[in-house]
Coordinates of C-alpha atoms in Angstrom, one line a residue:
M297 CA 57.4 99.1 84.0
I298 CA 60.8 100.2 82.6
N299 CA 62.4 103.0 84.5
L300 CA 64.1 105.0 81.7
R301 CA 66.0 107.2 84.0
A302 CA 67.4 104.2 85.9
L303 CA 68.6 102.7 82.7
L304 CA 70.3 105.9 81.8
A305 CA 71.9 106.0 85.3
S306 CA 73.2 102.4 84.9
P307 CA 76.6 103.7 83.5
L308 CA 77.1 105.2 86.9
G309 CA 76.7 101.8 88.4
F310 CA 79.3 100.6 86.0
L311 CA 81.7 103.3 87.2
I312 CA 81.1 102.3 90.8
G313 CA 81.8 98.6 90.0
L314 CA 84.9 99.7 88.1
S315 CA 86.2 101.6 91.1
L316 CA 85.5 98.6 93.4
G317 CA 87.3 96.2 91.2
A318 CA 90.2 98.5 90.5
L319 CA 90.7 99.7 94.1
G320 CA 89.4 96.8 96.2
G321 CA 86.8 98.8 98.0
G322 CA 85.4 102.3 98.6
G323 CA 83.5 102.8 95.4
S324 CA 80.1 101.8 96.9
I325 CA 80.0 105.1 98.8
L326 CA 79.1 106.7 95.5
A327 CA 76.0 104.7 95.1
V328 CA 73.7 107.0 97.1
P329 CA 74.5 110.2 95.2
A330 CA 74.4 108.3 91.9
L331 CA 71.0 107.0 92.7
V332 CA 69.7 110.4 93.9
Y333 CA 71.1 112.6 91.1
G334 CA 71.3 109.9 88.4
A335 CA 68.2 107.7 88.9
G336 CA 66.0 110.4 90.5
Q337 CA 65.5 108.6 93.8
T338 CA 65.0 110.4 97.1
S339 CA 67.8 110.2 99.6
K340 CA 65.7 107.7 101.7
Q341 CA 65.0 105.6 98.7
A342 CA 68.6 105.7 97.7
T343 CA 69.9 104.5 101.0
T344 CA 67.4 101.7 100.9
T345 CA 68.5 100.7 97.4
S346 CA 72.1 100.9 98.6
L347 CA 71.4 98.5 101.4
I348 CA 70.1 96.0 98.9
L349 CA 73.1 96.4 96.6
V350 CA 75.4 96.1 99.6
G351 CA 73.7 93.0 100.9
I352 CA 73.6 91.2 97.5
T353 CA 77.2 92.0 96.7
A354 CA 78.3 90.9 100.2
I355 CA 76.6 87.5 99.7
I356 CA 78.1 87.1 96.2
G357 CA 81.5 88.2 97.5
I358 CA 81.6 85.9 100.5
I359 CA 81.6 82.8 98.3
P360 CA 85.3 82.8 97.3
H361 CA 86.3 83.8 100.8
W362 CA 84.3 80.9 102.3
R363 CA 85.8 78.4 99.9
A364 CA 89.3 79.7 100.8
G365 CA 88.6 79.3 104.5
R366 CA 88.8 83.0 105.3
V367 CA 85.4 83.3 107.0
R368 CA 85.1 82.9 110.8
L369 CA 81.4 82.0 111.0
L370 CA 80.9 82.3 114.8
A371 CA 82.9 85.5 115.3
G372 CA 81.3 87.1 112.3
T373 CA 77.8 86.2 113.5
I374 CA 78.5 87.6 117.0
F375 CA 79.9 90.8 115.5
G376 CA 76.9 91.1 113.2
L377 CA 74.4 90.5 116.0
A378 CA 76.2 93.2 118.0
G379 CA 75.2 95.6 115.3
V380 CA 71.5 94.6 115.1
G381 CA 70.5 97.3 117.6
G382 CA 72.6 99.9 115.8
S383 CA 71.1 98.9 112.4
L384 CA 67.6 99.3 113.7
L385 CA 68.4 102.7 115.3
G386 CA 70.2 103.9 112.2
S387 CA 67.2 103.0 110.1
R388 CA 64.9 104.9 112.4
W389 CA 67.1 107.9 112.3
N390 CA 67.1 107.7 108.5
K391 CA 63.3 107.9 108.5
A392 CA 63.3 110.8 110.9
V393 CA 66.0 113.1 109.5
D394 CA 65.3 115.6 106.7
P395 CA 66.4 114.2 103.3
D396 CA 68.6 117.2 102.6
V397 CA 70.3 116.9 106.0
L398 CA 70.9 113.2 105.3
L399 CA 72.6 114.0 102.0
L400 CA 74.7 116.7 103.7
A401 CA 75.8 114.2 106.3
F402 CA 76.6 111.7 103.5
S403 CA 78.8 114.3 101.8
G404 CA 80.8 114.5 105.1
L405 CA 81.1 110.7 105.1
M406 CA 82.5 110.8 101.5
L407 CA 85.1 113.4 102.5
I408 CA 86.2 111.2 105.4
A409 CA 86.5 108.2 103.0
A410 CA 88.5 110.4 100.6
F411 CA 90.9 111.5 103.3
A412 CA 91.4 108.0 104.5
M413 CA 92.2 106.9 100.9
W414 CA 94.5 109.8 100.4
R415 CA 96.4 108.8 103.5
R416 CA 96.9 105.4 102.0
T417 CA 98.4 106.8 98.9
R418 CA 100.8 108.9 101.0
A419 CA 101.9 106.0 103.3
T420 CA 105.4 104.7 102.8
S421 CA 105.5 102.3 105.8
V422 CA 104.3 98.7 105.7
N423 CA 103.6 98.7 109.5
P424 CA 100.4 96.7 110.0
A425 CA 99.1 99.1 112.6
E426 CA 99.5 102.0 110.3
E427 CA 97.8 100.2 107.4
L428 CA 94.9 99.2 109.6
A429 CA 94.5 102.8 110.7
E430 CA 94.0 103.7 107.1
V431 CA 91.6 101.0 106.0
D432 CA 88.7 102.6 104.1
L433 CA 86.9 99.7 102.6
L434 CA 83.2 100.5 102.6
L435 CA 82.5 97.3 100.7
P436 CA 85.5 95.0 101.3
E437 CA 83.6 92.1 99.7
F438 CA 85.0 93.3 96.4
A439 CA 88.6 93.2 97.6
D440 CA 90.9 91.6 95.0
P441 CA 92.7 88.6 96.4
E442 CA 95.9 89.9 94.7
V443 CA 95.6 93.2 96.6
V444 CA 94.6 91.5 99.9
S445 CA 97.7 89.3 99.7
V446 CA 99.9 92.3 100.2
S447 CA 98.1 93.2 103.5
A448 CA 98.1 89.5 104.4
A449 CA 101.8 89.4 104.3
A450 CA 102.0 92.4 106.5
T451 CA 99.6 91.0 109.1
S452 CA 100.6 87.3 109.0
T453 CA 102.5 87.6 112.2
V454 CA 99.6 88.9 114.3
T455 CA 98.9 86.5 117.1
L456 CA 95.5 85.6 118.6
I457 CA 94.5 88.0 121.4
H458 CA 93.1 86.5 124.6
V459 CA 89.4 87.4 124.8
T460 CA 88.8 89.6 127.8
P461 CA 85.8 91.7 128.9
L462 CA 87.5 94.7 127.3
T463 CA 87.8 92.9 124.0
V464 CA 84.1 92.0 124.2
L465 CA 83.3 95.7 124.9
K466 CA 85.4 96.9 122.0
V467 CA 83.6 94.4 119.6
A468 CA 80.2 95.5 121.0
V469 CA 81.0 99.2 120.5
A470 CA 82.4 98.6 117.0
G471 CA 79.5 96.4 116.0
T472 CA 77.0 98.9 117.2
F473 CA 78.8 101.7 115.3
V474 CA 78.9 99.7 112.1
G475 CA 75.2 98.9 112.5
L476 CA 74.5 102.7 112.8
L477 CA 76.4 103.4 109.7
T478 CA 74.7 100.7 107.7
G479 CA 71.2 101.6 108.9
F480 CA 71.6 105.3 108.5
F481 CA 73.7 105.7 105.4
G482 CA 73.2 102.3 103.6
V483 CA 77.0 101.6 103.5
G484 CA 78.9 98.5 104.5
G485 CA 81.1 99.9 107.2
G486 CA 84.1 97.7 106.4
F487 CA 86.4 100.5 107.3
V488 CA 85.5 99.8 111.0
I489 CA 84.9 96.1 110.8
V490 CA 88.2 95.1 109.3
P491 CA 90.5 96.9 111.8
A492 CA 88.3 95.8 114.7
L493 CA 88.6 92.1 113.7
V494 CA 92.3 92.3 113.3
L495 CA 93.2 94.4 116.4
A496 CA 90.6 93.1 118.8
L497 CA 90.4 89.5 117.8
G498 CA 93.8 88.9 116.2
F499 CA 92.4 88.0 112.7
T500 CA 94.7 88.1 109.7
M501 CA 93.8 90.6 107.1
P502 CA 92.3 88.0 104.7
E503 CA 90.2 86.5 107.5
A504 CA 89.0 90.0 108.5
V505 CA 88.0 90.9 105.0
G506 CA 86.2 87.6 104.5
T507 CA 84.4 87.7 107.8
S508 CA 83.4 91.3 107.4
L509 CA 81.2 90.2 104.5
L510 CA 79.1 88.1 106.9
V511 CA 78.8 91.1 109.3
I512 CA 77.8 93.4 106.4
A513 CA 75.1 90.9 105.2
I514 CA 73.6 90.6 108.7
N515 CA 73.5 94.4 109.2
S516 CA 72.1 95.1 105.8
A517 CA 69.4 92.5 106.2
T518 CA 68.5 93.9 109.6
A519 CA 68.4 97.5 108.4
L520 CA 66.5 96.5 105.3
G521 CA 63.9 94.5 107.3
S522 CA 62.9 97.6 109.2
R523 CA 62.2 99.5 105.9
L524 CA 60.2 96.9 104.0
Q525 CA 56.9 98.3 105.2
S526 CA 57.7 101.7 103.6
G527 CA 57.2 100.2 100.1
S528 CA 60.0 102.3 98.6
I529 CA 62.0 99.5 97.0
E530 CA 62.3 100.1 93.3
W531 CA 63.5 96.9 91.6
A532 CA 63.3 98.7 88.3
V533 CA 66.2 100.8 89.5
I534 CA 68.1 98.1 91.5
I535 CA 68.3 95.4 88.8
P536 CA 70.0 97.4 86.0
F537 CA 72.2 99.2 88.5
L538 CA 73.3 96.0 90.1
I539 CA 74.0 94.3 86.7
S540 CA 76.1 97.3 85.4
S541 CA 78.0 97.4 88.7
L542 CA 78.9 93.7 88.4
L543 CA 80.1 94.2 84.8
G544 CA 82.2 97.2 86.0
L545 CA 83.6 95.0 88.8
G546 CA 84.9 92.5 86.3
V547 CA 86.6 95.2 84.2
G548 CA 88.0 96.9 87.2
T549 CA 89.5 93.7 88.6
R550 CA 91.5 93.3 85.3
L551 CA 92.4 97.0 85.3
A552 CA 93.9 96.6 88.8
S553 CA 96.5 94.2 87.5
T554 CA 97.7 96.6 84.7
R555 CA 97.7 99.9 86.5
D556 CA 99.5 101.4 89.5
P557 CA 96.9 101.2 92.3
K558 CA 98.1 104.4 93.9
V559 CA 97.5 106.3 90.7
L560 CA 94.0 104.9 90.6
Q561 CA 93.4 105.8 94.2
I562 CA 94.5 109.4 93.7
W563 CA 92.0 109.8 90.8
F564 CA 89.3 108.2 92.9
V565 CA 90.1 110.6 95.8
Y566 CA 89.5 113.5 93.3
L567 CA 86.2 112.0 92.2
L568 CA 85.1 111.4 95.8
V569 CA 85.9 115.0 96.8
G570 CA 84.1 116.4 93.7
V571 CA 81.0 114.3 94.3
A572 CA 81.0 115.2 98.0
L573 CA 81.3 119.0 97.3
Y574 CA 78.5 118.8 94.7
T575 CA 76.3 116.8 97.0
A576 CA 77.0 119.3 99.9
G577 CA 76.3 122.3 97.7
R578 CA 73.0 120.9 96.5
S579 CA 72.0 119.9 100.0
I580 CA 73.0 123.3 101.6
N581 CA 71.1 125.2 98.8
A582 CA 68.0 123.1 99.5
I583 CA 68.2 123.5 103.2
L584 CA 68.6 127.3 102.9

């Protein structure tokens, strides 16, 4: 059966893909509010749909990174498995929390992402540590190789770090936290994965971006598996939304080569803040 409201909301998917292609990441965080207020899904349905979108796009996005040798299979699998428990716990919290409280928390996550992106636009240094502190890629699988190459140049001198018990602990904590984010909010969590892989394991930025896709795919599959019994998956919403997002991705990638990325990021920050405030206002009004 055709979901008319989902078809009408598909342009929102195009805008999300556009922002992902133009900015190299971050746009996927808009998927949940777009699905709630555009496609008429509940917050729990929207986070489940977002998980599917995140997982599919991660699998699609990993292909060029794999061909270029930028995916560390063993490390990515270990990091992903470290997040399995967090993914399951996050999914359980998602089912237990009030839908309006979930949306209010999500608006806070959007404000954090907006602040992180704003810091990137203000940064004047190319210090790798500073850049990593400001990574805000919620879906790094869409990162444009042209954009990644800038960070790669900055991090090409990073040496491999000897794996110690402390390193293992850091990866375990980061993996669990990413799993919680994925399970609870339905987002990729690349803003944690990428810095952790670079700083804890000595990956170059391209390797971290490519390997993060494997982690995201594992966490998404784990979180989604725990929700399959709910029967809340609406393919009539997912398919048109995904198609329009991929179309927007292609346009955004071309746009990135013709526009100043900082200008695009600033406009996206405004959009994120606006959507976050709208979501928070609607949620608070419903809670009260």
